[in-house]
mmCIF file of N, CA and C in Angstrom:
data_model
loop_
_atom_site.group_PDB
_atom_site.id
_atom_site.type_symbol
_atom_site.label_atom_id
_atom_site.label_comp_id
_atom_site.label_asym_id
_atom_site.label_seq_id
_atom_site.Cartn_x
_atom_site.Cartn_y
_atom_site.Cartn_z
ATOM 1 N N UNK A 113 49.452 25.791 35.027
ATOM 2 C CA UNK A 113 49.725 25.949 33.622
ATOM 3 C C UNK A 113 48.840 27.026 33.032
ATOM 4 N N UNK A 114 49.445 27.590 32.196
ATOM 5 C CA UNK A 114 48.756 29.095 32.040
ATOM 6 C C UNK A 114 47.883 28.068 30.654
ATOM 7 N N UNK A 115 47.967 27.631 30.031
ATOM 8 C CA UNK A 115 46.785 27.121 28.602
ATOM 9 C C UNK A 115 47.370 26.035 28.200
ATOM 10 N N UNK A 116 46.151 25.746 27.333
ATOM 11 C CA UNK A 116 46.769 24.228 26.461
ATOM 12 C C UNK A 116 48.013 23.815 25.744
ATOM 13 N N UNK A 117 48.217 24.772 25.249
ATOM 14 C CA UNK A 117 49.318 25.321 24.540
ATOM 15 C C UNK A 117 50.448 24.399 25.078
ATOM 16 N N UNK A 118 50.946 25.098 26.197
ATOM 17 C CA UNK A 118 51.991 25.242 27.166
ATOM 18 C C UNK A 118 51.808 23.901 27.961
ATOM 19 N N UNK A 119 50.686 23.050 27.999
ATOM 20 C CA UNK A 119 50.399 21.978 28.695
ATOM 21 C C UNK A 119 50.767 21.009 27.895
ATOM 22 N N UNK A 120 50.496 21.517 26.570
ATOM 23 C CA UNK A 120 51.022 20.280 25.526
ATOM 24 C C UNK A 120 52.653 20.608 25.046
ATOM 25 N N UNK A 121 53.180 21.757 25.248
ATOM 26 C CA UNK A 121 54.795 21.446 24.688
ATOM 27 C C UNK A 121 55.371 20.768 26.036
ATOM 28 N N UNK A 122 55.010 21.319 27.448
ATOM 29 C CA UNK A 122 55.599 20.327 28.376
ATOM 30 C C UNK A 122 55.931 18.592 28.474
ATOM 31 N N UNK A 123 54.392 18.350 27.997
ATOM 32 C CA UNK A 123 54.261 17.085 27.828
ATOM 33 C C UNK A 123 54.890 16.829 26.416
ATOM 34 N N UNK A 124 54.932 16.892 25.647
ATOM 35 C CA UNK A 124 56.374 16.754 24.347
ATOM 36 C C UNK A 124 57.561 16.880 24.622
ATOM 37 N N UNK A 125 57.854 17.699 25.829
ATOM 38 C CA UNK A 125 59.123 17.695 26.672
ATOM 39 C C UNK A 125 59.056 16.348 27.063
ATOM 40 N N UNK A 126 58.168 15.893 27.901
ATOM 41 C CA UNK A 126 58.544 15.084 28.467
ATOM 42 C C UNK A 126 58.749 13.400 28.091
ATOM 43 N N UNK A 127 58.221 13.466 26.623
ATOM 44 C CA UNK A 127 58.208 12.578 25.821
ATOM 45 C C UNK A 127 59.678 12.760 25.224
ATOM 46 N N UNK A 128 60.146 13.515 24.968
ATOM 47 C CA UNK A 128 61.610 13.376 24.674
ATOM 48 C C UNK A 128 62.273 12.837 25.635
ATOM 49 N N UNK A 129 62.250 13.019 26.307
ATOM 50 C CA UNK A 129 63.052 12.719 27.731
ATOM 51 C C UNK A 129 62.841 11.359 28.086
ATOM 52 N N UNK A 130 61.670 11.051 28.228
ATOM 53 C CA UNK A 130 61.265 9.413 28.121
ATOM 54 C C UNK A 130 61.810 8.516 26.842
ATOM 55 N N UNK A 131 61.523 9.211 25.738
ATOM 56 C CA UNK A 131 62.072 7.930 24.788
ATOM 57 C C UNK A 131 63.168 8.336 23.564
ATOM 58 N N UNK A 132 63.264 9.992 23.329
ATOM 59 C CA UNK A 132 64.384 10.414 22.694
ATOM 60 C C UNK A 132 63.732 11.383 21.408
ATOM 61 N N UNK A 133 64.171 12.111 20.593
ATOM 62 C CA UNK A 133 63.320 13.135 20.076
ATOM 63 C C UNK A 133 62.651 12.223 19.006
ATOM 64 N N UNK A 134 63.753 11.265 18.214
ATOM 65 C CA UNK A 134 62.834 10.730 17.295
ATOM 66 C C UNK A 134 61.492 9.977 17.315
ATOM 67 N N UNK A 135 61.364 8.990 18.762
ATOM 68 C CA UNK A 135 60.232 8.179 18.901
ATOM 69 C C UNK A 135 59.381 9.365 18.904
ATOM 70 N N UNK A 136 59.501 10.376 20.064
ATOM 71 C CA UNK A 136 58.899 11.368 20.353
ATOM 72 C C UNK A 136 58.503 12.141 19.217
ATOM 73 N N UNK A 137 58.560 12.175 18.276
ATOM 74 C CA UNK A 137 58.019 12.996 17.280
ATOM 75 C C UNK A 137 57.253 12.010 16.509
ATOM 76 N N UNK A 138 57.346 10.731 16.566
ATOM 77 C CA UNK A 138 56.523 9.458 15.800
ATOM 78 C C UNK A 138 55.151 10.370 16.641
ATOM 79 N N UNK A 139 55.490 10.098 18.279
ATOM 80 C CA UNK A 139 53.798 10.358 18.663
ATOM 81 C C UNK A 139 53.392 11.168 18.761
ATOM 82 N N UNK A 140 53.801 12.504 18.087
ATOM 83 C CA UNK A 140 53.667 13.888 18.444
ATOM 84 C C UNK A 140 51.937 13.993 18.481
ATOM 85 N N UNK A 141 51.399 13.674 17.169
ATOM 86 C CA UNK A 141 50.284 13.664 16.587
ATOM 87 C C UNK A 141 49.397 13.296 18.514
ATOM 88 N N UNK A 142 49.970 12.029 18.822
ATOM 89 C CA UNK A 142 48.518 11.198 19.528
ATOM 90 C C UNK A 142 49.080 11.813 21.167
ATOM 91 N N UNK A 143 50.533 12.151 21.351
ATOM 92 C CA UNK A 143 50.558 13.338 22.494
ATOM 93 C C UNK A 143 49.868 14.395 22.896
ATOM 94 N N UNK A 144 49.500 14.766 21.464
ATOM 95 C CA UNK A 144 49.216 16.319 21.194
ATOM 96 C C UNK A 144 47.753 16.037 21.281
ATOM 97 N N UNK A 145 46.871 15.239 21.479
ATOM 98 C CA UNK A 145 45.329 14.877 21.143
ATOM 99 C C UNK A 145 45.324 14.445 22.995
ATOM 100 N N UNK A 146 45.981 13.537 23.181
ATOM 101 C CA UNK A 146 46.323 13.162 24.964
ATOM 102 C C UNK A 146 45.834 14.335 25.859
ATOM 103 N N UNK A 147 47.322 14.861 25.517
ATOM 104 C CA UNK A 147 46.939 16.454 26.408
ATOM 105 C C UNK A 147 46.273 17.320 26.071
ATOM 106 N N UNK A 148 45.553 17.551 25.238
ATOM 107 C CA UNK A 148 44.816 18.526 25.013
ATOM 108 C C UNK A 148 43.478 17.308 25.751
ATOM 109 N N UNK A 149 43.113 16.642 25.842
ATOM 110 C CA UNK A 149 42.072 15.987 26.417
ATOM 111 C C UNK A 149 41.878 15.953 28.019
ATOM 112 N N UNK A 150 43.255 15.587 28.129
ATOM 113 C CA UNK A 150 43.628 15.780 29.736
ATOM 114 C C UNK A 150 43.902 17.411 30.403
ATOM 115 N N UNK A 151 43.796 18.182 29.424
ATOM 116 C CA UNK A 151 43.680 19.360 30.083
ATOM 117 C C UNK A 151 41.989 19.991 29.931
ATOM 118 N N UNK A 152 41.686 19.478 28.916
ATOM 119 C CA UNK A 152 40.198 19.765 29.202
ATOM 120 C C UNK A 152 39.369 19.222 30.349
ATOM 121 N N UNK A 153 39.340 17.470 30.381
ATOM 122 C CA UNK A 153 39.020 17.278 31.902
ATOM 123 C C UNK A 153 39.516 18.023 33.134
ATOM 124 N N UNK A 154 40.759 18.404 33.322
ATOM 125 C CA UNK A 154 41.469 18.586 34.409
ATOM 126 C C UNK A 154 40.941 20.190 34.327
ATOM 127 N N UNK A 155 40.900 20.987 33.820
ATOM 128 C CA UNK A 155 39.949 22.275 33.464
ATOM 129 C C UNK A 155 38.440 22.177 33.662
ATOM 130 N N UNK A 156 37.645 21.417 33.702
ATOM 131 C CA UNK A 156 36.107 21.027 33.899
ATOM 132 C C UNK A 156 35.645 21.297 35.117
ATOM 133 N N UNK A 157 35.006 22.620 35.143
ATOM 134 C CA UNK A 157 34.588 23.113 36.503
ATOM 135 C C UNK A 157 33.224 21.951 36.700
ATOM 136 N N UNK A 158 33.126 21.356 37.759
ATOM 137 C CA UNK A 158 31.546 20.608 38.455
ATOM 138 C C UNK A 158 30.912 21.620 39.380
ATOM 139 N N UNK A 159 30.113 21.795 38.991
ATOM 140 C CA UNK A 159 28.974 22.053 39.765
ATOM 141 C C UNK A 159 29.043 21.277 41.354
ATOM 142 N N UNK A 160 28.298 21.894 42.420
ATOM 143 C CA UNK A 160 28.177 20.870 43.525
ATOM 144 C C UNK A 160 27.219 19.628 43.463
ATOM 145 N N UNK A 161 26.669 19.961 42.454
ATOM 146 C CA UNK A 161 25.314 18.614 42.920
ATOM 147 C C UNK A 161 25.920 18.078 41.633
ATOM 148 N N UNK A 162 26.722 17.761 41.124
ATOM 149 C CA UNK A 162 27.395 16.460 40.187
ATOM 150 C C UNK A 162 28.313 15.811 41.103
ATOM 151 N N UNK A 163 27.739 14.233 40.815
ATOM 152 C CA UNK A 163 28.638 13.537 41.971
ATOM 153 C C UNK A 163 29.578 12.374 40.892
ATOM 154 N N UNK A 164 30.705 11.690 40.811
ATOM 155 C CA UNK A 164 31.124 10.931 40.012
ATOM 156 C C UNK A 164 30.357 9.670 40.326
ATOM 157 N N UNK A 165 30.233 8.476 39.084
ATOM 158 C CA UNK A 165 29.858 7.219 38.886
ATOM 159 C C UNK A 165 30.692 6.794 39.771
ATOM 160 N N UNK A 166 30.593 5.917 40.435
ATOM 161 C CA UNK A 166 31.303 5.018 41.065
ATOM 162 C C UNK A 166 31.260 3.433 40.708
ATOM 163 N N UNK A 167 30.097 3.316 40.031
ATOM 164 C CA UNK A 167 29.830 1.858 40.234
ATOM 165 C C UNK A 167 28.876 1.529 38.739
ATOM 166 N N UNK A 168 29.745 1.426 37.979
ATOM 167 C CA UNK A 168 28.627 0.703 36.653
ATOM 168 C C UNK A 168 27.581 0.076 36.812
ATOM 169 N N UNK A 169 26.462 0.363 36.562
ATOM 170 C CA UNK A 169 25.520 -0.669 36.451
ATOM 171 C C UNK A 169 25.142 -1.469 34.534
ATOM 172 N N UNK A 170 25.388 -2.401 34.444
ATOM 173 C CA UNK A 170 24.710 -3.307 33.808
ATOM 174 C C UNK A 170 23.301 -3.629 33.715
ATOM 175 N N UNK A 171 23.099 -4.224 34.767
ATOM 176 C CA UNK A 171 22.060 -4.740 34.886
ATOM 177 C C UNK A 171 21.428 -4.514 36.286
ATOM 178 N N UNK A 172 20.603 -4.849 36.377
ATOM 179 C CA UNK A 172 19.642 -4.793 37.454
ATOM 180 C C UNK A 172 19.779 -5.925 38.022
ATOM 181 N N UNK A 173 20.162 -6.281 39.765
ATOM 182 C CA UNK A 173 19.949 -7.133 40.629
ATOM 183 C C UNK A 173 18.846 -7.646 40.801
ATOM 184 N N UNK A 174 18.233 -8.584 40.749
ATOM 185 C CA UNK A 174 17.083 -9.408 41.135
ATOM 186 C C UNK A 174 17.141 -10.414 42.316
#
């Protein structure tokens, strides 16, 4: 995908298609906040020495 832009009318595409233009324009607003979020993660260069959480900690084992 060339930008956000274009990442978010796809996905509004595809919200039509899933539920029809009118629902689809109810969620335009919280689509349009979705993908622009999910293209920022999915855009997030890591470094090598960042490793993902795997395992919540709470608390401390005793």
């Amino acid at each position: 995908m060339s930008d956000v832009k274009e990442y978010t009318r796809m996905m509004l595409e595809a919200a039509v298609e899933m539920w029809g233009e009118e629902r689809a324009e109810e969620m335009r607003a919280h689509v349009e906040s979705v993908s622009k979020a999910v293209w920022i993660v999915g855009n997030t260069q890591l470094d090598p020495g960042t490793e993902p959480v795997t395992r919540l900690i709470h608390r401390r084992d005793e």
